[in-house]
Tab-separated table of C-alpha atoms in Angstrom:
chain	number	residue	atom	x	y	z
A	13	UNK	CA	-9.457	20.783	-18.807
A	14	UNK	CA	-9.233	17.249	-18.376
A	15	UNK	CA	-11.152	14.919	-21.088
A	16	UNK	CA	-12.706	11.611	-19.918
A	17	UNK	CA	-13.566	8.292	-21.814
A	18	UNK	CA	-15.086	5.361	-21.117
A	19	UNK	CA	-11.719	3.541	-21.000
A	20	UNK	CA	-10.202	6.115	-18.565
A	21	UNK	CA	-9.387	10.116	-17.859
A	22	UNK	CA	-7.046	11.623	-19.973
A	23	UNK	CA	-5.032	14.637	-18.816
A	24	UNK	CA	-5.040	17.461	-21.190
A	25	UNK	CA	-2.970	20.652	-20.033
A	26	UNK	CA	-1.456	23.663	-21.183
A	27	UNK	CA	2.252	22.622	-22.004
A	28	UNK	CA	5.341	24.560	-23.672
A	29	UNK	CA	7.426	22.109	-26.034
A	30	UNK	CA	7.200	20.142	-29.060
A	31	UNK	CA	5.405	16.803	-29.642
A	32	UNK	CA	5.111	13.312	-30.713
A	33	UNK	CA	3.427	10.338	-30.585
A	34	UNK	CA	4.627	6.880	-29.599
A	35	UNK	CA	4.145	3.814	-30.461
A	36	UNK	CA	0.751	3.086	-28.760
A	37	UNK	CA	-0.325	6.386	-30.541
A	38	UNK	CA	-0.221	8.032	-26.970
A	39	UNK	CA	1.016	11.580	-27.102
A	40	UNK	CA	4.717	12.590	-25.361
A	41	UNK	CA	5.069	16.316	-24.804
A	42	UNK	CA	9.153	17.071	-24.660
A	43	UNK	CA	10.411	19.819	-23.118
A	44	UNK	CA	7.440	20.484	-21.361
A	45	UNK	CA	7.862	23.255	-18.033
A	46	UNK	CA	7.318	20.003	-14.961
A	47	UNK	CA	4.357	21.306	-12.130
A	48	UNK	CA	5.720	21.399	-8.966
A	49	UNK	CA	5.533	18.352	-7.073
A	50	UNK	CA	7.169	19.230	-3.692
A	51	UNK	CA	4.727	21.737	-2.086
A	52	UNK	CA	3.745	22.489	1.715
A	53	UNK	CA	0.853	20.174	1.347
A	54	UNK	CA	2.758	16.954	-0.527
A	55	UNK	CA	5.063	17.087	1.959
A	56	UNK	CA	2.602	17.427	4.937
A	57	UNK	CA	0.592	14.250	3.796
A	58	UNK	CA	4.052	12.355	3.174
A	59	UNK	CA	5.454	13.259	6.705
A	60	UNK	CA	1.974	12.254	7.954
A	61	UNK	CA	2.030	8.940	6.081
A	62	UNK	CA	5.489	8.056	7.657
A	63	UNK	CA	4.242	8.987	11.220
A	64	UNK	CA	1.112	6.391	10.388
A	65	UNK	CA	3.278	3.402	8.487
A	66	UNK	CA	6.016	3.660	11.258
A	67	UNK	CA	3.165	3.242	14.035
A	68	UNK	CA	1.459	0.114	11.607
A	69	UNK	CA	5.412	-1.066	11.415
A	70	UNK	CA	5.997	-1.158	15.219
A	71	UNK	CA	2.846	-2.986	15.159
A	72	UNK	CA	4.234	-5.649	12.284
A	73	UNK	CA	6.782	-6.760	14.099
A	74	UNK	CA	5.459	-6.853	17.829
A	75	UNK	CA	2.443	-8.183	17.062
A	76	UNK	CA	2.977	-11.627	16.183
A	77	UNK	CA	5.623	-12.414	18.844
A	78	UNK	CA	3.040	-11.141	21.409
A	79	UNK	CA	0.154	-13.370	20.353
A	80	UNK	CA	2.970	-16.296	19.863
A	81	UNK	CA	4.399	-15.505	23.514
A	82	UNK	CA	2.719	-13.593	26.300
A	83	UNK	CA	-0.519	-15.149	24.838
A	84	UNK	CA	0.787	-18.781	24.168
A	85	UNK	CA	-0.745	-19.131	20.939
A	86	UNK	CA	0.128	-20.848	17.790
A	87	UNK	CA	0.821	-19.109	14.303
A	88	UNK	CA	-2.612	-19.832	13.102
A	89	UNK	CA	-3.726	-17.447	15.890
A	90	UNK	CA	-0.820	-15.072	14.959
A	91	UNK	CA	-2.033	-14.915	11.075
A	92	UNK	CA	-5.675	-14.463	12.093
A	93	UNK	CA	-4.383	-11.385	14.649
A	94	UNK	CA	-2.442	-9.920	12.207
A	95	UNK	CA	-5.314	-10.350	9.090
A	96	UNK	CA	-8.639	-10.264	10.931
A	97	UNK	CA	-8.494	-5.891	10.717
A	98	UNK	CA	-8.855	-6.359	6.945
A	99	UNK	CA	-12.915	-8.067	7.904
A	100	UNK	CA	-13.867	-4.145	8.298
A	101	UNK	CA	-11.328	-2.424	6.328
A	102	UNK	CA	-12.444	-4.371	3.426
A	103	UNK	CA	-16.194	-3.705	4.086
A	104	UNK	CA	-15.880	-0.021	5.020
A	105	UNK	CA	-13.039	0.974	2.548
A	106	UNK	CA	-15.788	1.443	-0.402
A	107	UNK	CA	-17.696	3.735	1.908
A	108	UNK	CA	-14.860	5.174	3.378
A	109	UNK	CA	-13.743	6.302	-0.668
A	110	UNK	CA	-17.330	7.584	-1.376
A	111	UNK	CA	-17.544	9.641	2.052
A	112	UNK	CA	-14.053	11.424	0.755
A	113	UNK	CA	-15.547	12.383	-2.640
A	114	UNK	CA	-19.087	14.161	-0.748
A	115	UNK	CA	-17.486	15.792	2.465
A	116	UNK	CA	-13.920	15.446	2.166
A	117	UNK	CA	-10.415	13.627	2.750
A	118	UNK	CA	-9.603	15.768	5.806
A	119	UNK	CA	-12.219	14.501	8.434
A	120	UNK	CA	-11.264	10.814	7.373
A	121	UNK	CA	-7.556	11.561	7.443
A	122	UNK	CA	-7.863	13.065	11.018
A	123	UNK	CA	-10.283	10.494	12.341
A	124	UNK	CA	-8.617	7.364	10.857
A	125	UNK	CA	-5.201	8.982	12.871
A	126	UNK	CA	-7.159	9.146	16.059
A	127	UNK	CA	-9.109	6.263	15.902
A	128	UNK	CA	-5.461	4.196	15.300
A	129	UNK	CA	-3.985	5.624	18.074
A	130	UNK	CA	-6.921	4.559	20.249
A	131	UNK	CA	-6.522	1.200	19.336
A	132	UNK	CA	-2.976	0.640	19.399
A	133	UNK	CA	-3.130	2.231	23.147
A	134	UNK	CA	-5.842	0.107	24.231
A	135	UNK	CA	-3.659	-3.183	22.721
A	136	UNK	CA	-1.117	-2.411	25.557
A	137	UNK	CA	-3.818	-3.530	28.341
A	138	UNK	CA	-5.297	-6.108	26.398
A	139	UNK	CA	-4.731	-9.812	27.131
A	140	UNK	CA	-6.613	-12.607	25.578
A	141	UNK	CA	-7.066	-13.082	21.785
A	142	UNK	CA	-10.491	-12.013	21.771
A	143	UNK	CA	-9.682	-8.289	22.414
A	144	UNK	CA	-6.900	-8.854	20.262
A	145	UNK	CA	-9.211	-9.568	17.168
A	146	UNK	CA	-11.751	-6.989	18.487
A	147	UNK	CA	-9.228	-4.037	18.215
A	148	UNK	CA	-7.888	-5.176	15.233
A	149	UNK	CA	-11.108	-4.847	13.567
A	150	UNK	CA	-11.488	-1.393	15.070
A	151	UNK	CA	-8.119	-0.487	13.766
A	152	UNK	CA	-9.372	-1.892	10.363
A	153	UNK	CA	-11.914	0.858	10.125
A	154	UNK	CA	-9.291	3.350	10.975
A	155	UNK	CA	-7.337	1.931	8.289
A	156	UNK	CA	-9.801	2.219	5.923
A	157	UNK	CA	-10.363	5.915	6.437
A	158	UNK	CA	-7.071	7.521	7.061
A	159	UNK	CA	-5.441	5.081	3.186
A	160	UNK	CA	-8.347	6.037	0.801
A	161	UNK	CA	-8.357	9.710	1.844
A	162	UNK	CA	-4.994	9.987	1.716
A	163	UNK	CA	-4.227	8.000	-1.788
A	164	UNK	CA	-7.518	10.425	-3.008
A	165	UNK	CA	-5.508	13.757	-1.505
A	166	UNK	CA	-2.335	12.787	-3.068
A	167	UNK	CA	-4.483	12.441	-6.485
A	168	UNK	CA	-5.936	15.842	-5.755
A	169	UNK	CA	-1.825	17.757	-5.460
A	170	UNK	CA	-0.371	15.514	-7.486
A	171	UNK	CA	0.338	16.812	-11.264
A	172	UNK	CA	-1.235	14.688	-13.376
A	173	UNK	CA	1.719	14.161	-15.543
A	174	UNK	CA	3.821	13.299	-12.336
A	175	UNK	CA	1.319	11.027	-10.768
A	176	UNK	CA	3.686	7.678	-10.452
A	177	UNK	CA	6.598	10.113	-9.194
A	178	UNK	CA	3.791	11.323	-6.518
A	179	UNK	CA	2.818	7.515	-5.882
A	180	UNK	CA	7.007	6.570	-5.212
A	181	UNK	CA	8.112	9.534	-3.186
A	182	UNK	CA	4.673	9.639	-1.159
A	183	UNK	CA	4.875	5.827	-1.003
A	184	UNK	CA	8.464	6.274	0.987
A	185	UNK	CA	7.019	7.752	3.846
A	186	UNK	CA	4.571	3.754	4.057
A	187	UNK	CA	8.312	1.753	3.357
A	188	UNK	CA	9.961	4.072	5.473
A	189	UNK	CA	7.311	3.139	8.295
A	190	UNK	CA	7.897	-0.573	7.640
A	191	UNK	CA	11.320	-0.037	7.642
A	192	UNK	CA	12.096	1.792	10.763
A	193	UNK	CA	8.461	0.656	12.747
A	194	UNK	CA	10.171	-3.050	13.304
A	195	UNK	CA	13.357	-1.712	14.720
A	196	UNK	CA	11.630	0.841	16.988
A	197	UNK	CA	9.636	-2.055	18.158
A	198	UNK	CA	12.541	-4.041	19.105
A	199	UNK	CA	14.148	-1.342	20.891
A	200	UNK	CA	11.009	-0.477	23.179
A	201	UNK	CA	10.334	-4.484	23.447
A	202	UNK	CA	13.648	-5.643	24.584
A	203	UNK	CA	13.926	-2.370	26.931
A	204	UNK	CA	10.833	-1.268	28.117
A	205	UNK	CA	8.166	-4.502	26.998
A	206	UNK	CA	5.128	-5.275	25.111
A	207	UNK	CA	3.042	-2.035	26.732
A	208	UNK	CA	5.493	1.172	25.760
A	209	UNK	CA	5.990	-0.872	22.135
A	210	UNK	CA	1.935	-0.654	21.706
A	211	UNK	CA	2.328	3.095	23.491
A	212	UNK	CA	4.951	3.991	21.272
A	213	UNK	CA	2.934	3.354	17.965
A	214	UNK	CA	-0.067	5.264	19.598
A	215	UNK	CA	1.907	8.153	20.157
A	216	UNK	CA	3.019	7.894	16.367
A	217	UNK	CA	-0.797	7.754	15.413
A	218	UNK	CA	-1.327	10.611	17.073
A	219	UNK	CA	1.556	12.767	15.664
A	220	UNK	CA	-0.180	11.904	12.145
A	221	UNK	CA	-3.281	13.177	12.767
A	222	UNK	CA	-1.636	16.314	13.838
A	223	UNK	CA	0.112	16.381	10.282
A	224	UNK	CA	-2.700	15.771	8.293
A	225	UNK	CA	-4.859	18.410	9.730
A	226	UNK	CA	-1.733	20.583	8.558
A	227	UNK	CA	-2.895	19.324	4.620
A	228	UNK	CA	-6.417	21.088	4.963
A	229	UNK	CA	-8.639	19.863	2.846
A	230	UNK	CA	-7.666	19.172	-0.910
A	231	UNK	CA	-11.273	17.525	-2.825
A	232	UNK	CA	-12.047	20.004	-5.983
A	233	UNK	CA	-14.724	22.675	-4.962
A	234	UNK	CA	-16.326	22.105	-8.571
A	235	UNK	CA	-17.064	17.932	-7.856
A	236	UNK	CA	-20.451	17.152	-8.636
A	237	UNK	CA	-22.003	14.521	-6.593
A	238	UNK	CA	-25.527	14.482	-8.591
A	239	UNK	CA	-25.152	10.539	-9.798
A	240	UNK	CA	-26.160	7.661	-8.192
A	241	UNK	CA	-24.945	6.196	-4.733
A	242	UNK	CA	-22.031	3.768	-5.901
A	243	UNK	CA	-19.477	2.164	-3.696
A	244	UNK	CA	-17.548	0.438	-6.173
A	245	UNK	CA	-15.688	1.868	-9.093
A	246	UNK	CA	-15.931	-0.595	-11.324
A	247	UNK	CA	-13.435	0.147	-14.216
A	248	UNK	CA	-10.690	-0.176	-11.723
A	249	UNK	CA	-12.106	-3.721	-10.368
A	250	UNK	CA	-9.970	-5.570	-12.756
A	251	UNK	CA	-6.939	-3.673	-11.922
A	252	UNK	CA	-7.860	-4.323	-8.278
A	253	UNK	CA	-7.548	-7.819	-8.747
A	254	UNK	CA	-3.850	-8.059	-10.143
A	255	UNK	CA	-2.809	-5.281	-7.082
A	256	UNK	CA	-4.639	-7.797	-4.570
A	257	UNK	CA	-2.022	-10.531	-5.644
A	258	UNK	CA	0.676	-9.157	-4.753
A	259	UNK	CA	-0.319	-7.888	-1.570
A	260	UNK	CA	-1.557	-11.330	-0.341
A	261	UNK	CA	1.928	-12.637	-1.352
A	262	UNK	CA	3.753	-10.201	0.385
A	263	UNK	CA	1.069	-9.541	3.623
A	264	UNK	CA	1.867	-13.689	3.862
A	265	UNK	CA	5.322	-12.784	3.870
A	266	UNK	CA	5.452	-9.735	6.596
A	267	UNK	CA	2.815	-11.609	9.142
A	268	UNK	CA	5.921	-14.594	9.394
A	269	UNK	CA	8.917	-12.761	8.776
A	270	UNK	CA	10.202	-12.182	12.126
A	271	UNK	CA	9.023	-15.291	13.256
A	272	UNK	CA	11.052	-16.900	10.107
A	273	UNK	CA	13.998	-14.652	10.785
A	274	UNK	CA	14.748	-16.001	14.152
A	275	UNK	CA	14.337	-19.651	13.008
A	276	UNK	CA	16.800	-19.400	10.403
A	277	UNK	CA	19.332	-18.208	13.049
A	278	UNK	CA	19.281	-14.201	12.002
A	279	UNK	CA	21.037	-12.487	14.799
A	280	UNK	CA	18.507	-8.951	15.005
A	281	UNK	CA	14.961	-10.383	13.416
A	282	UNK	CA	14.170	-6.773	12.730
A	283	UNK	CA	16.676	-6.280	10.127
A	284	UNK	CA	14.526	-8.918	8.191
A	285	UNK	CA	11.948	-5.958	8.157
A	286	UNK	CA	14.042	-3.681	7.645
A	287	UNK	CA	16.344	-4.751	4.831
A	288	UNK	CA	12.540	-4.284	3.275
A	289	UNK	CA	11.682	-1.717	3.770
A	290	UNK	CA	14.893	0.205	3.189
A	291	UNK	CA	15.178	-1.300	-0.260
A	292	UNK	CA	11.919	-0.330	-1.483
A	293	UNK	CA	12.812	3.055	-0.157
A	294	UNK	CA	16.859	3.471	-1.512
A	295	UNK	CA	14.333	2.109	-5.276
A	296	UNK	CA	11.219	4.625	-4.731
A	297	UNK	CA	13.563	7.205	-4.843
A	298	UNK	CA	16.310	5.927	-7.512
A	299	UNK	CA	13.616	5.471	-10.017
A	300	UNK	CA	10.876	7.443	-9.300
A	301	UNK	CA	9.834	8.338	-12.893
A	302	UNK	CA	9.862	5.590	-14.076
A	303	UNK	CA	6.231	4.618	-13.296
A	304	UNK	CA	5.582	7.553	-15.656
A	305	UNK	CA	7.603	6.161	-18.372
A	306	UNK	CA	6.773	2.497	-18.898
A	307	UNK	CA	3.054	1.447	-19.652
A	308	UNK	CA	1.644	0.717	-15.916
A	309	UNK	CA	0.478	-3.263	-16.500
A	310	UNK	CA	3.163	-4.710	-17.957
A	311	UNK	CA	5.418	-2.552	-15.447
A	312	UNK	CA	2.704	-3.846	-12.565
A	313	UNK	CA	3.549	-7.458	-14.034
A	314	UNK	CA	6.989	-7.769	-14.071
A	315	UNK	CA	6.722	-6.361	-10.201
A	316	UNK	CA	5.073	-9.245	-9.356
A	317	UNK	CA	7.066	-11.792	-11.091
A	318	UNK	CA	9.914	-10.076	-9.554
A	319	UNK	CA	8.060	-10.813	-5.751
A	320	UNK	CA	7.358	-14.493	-6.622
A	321	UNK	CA	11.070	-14.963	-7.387
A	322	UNK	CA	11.818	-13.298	-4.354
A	323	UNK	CA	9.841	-15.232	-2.379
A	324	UNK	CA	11.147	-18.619	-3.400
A	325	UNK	CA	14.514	-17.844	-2.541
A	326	UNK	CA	13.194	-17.111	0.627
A	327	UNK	CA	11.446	-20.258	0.654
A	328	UNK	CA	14.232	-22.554	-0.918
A	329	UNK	CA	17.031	-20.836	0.584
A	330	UNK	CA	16.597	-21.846	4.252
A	331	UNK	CA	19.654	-19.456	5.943
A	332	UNK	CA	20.345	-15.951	7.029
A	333	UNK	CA	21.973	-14.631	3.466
A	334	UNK	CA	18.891	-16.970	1.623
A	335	UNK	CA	16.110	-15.259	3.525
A	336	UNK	CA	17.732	-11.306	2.978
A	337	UNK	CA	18.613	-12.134	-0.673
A	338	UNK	CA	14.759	-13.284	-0.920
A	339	UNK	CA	13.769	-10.143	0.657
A	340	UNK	CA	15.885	-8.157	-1.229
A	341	UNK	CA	14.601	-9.866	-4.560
A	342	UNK	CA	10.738	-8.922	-3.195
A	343	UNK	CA	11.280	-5.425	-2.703
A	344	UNK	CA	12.667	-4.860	-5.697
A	345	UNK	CA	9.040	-5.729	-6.924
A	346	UNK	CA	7.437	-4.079	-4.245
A	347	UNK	CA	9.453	-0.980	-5.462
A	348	UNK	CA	7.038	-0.723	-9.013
A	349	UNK	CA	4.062	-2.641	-8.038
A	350	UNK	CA	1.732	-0.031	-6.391
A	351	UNK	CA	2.819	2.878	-8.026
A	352	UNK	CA	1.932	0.580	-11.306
A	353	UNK	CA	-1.280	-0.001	-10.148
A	354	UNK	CA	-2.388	3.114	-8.442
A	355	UNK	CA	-1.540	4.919	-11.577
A	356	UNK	CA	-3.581	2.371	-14.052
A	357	UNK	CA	-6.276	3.002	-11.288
A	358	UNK	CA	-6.338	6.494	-11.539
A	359	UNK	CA	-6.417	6.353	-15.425
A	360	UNK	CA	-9.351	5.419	-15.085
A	361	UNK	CA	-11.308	7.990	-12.507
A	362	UNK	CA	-12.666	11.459	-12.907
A	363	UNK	CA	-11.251	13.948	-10.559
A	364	UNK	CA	-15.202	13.585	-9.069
A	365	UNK	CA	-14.528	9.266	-8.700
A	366	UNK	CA	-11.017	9.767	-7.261
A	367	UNK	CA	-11.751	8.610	-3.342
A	368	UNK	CA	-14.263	5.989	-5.228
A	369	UNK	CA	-11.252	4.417	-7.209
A	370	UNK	CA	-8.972	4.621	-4.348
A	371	UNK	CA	-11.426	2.673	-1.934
A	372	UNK	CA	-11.824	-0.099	-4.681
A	373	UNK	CA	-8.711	-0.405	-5.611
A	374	UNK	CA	-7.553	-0.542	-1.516
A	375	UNK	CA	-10.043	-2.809	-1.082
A	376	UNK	CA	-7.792	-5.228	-2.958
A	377	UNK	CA	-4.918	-4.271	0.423
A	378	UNK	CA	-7.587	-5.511	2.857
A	379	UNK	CA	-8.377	-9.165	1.214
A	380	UNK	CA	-4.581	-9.006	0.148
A	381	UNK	CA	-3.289	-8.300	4.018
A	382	UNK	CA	-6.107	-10.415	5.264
A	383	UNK	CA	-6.273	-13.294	3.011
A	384	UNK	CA	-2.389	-13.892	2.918
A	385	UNK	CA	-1.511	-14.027	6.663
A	386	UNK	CA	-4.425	-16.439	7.274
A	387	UNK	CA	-4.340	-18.956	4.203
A	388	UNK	CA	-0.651	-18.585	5.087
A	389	UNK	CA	-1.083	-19.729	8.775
A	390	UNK	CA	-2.948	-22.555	7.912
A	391	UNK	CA	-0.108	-23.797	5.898
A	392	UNK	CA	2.902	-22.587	7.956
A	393	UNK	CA	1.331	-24.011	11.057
A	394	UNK	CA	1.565	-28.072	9.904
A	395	UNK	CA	4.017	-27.644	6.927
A	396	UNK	CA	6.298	-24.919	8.143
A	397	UNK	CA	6.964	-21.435	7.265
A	398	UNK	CA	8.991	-22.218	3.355
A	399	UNK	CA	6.111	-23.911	2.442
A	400	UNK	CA	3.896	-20.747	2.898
A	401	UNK	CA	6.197	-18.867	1.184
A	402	UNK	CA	6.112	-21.300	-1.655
A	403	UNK	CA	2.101	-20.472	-1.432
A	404	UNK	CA	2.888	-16.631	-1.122
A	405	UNK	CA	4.934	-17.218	-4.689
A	406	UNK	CA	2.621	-18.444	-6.345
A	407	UNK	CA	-0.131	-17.023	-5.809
A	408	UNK	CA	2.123	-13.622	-6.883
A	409	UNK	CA	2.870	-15.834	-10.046
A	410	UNK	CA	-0.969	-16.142	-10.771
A	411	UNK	CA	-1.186	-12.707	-10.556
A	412	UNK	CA	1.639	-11.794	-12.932
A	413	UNK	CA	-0.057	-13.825	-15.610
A	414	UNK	CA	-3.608	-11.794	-15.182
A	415	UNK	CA	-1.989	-8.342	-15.228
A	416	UNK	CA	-0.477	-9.333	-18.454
A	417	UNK	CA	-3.727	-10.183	-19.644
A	418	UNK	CA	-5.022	-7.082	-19.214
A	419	UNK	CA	-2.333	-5.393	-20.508
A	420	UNK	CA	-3.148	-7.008	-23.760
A	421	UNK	CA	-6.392	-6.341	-23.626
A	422	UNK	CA	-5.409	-2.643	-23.283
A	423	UNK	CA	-6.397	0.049	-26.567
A	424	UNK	CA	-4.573	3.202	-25.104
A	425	UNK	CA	-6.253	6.158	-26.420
A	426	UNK	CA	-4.560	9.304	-27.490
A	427	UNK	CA	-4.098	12.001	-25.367
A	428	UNK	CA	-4.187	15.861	-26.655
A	429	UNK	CA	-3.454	19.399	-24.825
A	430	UNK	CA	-5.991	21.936	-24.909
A	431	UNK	CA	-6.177	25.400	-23.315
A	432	UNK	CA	-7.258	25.435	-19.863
């Protein structure tokens, strides 16, 4: 069974194969037998994830052109549009993570699905900024629901030994989305307009929910919910913190990159987006154990010194090749940085606190998605789109330093096998 600690859960299994200790005093079982990783279920949730990222990646790249044409607004606007769904994501994402630990992840996987699809259909008649904002707060609660249930699930299948492989390969089907979401975009846009791109991602939406009600339900039968009412997990807040960087640097950089792809004179804008996402993707794959190899905060910090340095090519580089070699640069960061941090976050949760950890340690996507795009906006708008990506950078560069911090402050304990 598994043994917890105040510091963090420690997996203890039954295990064929010789031992030894490293040099953190953390025990490495060689020539274990590997779980299985690829069952019905993993691949279920994955396939559903990709159905959900590709319909949040259509909405990436239309989004911002729409509010910046067809609505005639500035990129202030743009940034708020794109940020303004992480106001209830960030408020109901805590909830959202206790509701999946006392009735389940299924009902918030299927009703996240549904409620996105309903949202992104409703986007396609809408045509001031008002309703705008209004369903991108509604799609922030779906957000909320359908990511913490699902990160919790994945928890739930995943070995324990294999979580950071589970976090890369089930992460591909989010990169994949981001990858392939812009170009499908463009394609309905340029052919068909603004209404079949928003019907598009709906139909996406609704193709994940169908998925995930394949998965079934996955919580443990034998969680206890006797303890206090908490929303907050608070060993993983300080983890939380460092993940947040990095996705304020990079939400700043996706809410402006098609915008900044066309005004450096790149022929298809979409491949900005998608040179992204593929590269995380072609990475999450090539070095998918890796998370499970390295210690996860100095890996998490090097990710994000890898983004900053990413993003100031992008910023200082001011030309097609610049911007993709800045992009490339990012991803390569993106590539380790949530797995990194999702699996110091899970360290530290009972299988009973597993949808708590994942909704504080989301929480950190909403103020990271919302917070970049519109401190970003406010600078891109007088200053320009480099200099926002100078902000992104740093702020990425702040981050790095913390997660080191923490790293240091670190005392691994050992971990031992016992008989189930």
């Amino acid at each position: 069974m598994p043994r917890h600690t105040p510091g963090g859960t420690l997996s203890a299994t039954r295990t064929i194969g010789a031992e030894r200790t490293d040099r953190e005093g953390v025990c490495i079982v060689i020539g274990a037998a590997r779980a299985p990783l690829f069952t019905g279920t993993f691949i279920a949730l994955t396939v559903g994830d990709l159905a959900y990222f590709t319909a949040t990646g259509v909405a990436i790249f239309v989004l911002p052109l729409y509010v910046t044409g067809p609505l005639e607004h500035d990129e202030v606007a743009a940034g708020i549009a794109f940020g303004v769904f992480a106001v209830s994501a960030l408020v109901l994402r805590p909830f959202a993570g206790r509701l999946a630990d006392r009735f389940g992840r299924r009902p918030l996987l299927v009703g996240g699905a549904l409620l996105a699809a309903a949202c992104l259909a409703a986007t396609a008649v809408a045509t001031d900024l008002v309703a705008i904002i209004a369903l991108r707060l509604a799609a922030g609660v779906a957000e909320a629901a359908f990511f913490v249930a699902g990160f919790a699930a994945l928890a739930d299948i995943a070995p324990t030994e294999r979580i950071g492989e589970a976090l890369s390969y089930n992460s591909l089907g989010l990169y994949l989305g981001i990858a392939l979401g812009p170009l499908l975009g463009e394609a309905l846009l340029e052919n068909l307009g603004y209404p079949a791109a928003w019907l598009g991602a709906s139909g996406l939406a609704l193709l994940a929910a169908a998925l995930v009600l394949i998965v079934g339900e996955t919580r443990p039968s034998s969680t206890e919910h006797d303890g206090p009412f908490r929303i907050l997990h608070r060993p993983s807040i300080p983890v939380s913190i460092g993940f947040l960087t990095s996705l304020a640097a990079v939400g700043g950089f996706l809410a402006f990159a098609s915008l900044h792809a066309r005004r450096v004179g790149l022929a298809d804008p979409s491949l900005a987006l998608f040179a992204y996402g593929g590269i995380v993707v072609v990475c999450r794959i090539a070095f998918a154990r890796l998370p499970d190899r390295l210690p996860s905060l100095p890996l998490a910090a090097a990710a994000l010194g890898t983004i900053a340095t990413g993003l100031i090519f992008a910023a200082l580089w001011q030309d097609p090749w610049g911007f993709v070699l800045g992009i490339a640069v990012m991803a390569l960061g993106v590539t380790f940085s949530t797995p990194a941090f999702f699996s110091a976050v899970f360290a530290t949760a009972a299988p009973s606190e597993r949808g708590l950890a994942s909704g504080t340690a989301s929480a950190a996507i909403d103020l990271g998605l919302g917070i970049g795009p519109i401190l970003l906006g406010f600078v891109a708008a007088p200053y320009g789109i480099p200099w926002a990506f100078g902000l992104a950078a740093a702020i990425a560069a702040i981050g790095a330093v913390w997660t080191l911090r923490l790293a240091g402050g670190a005392r691994p304990q050992p971990v031992t096998t016992q008989d189930p």
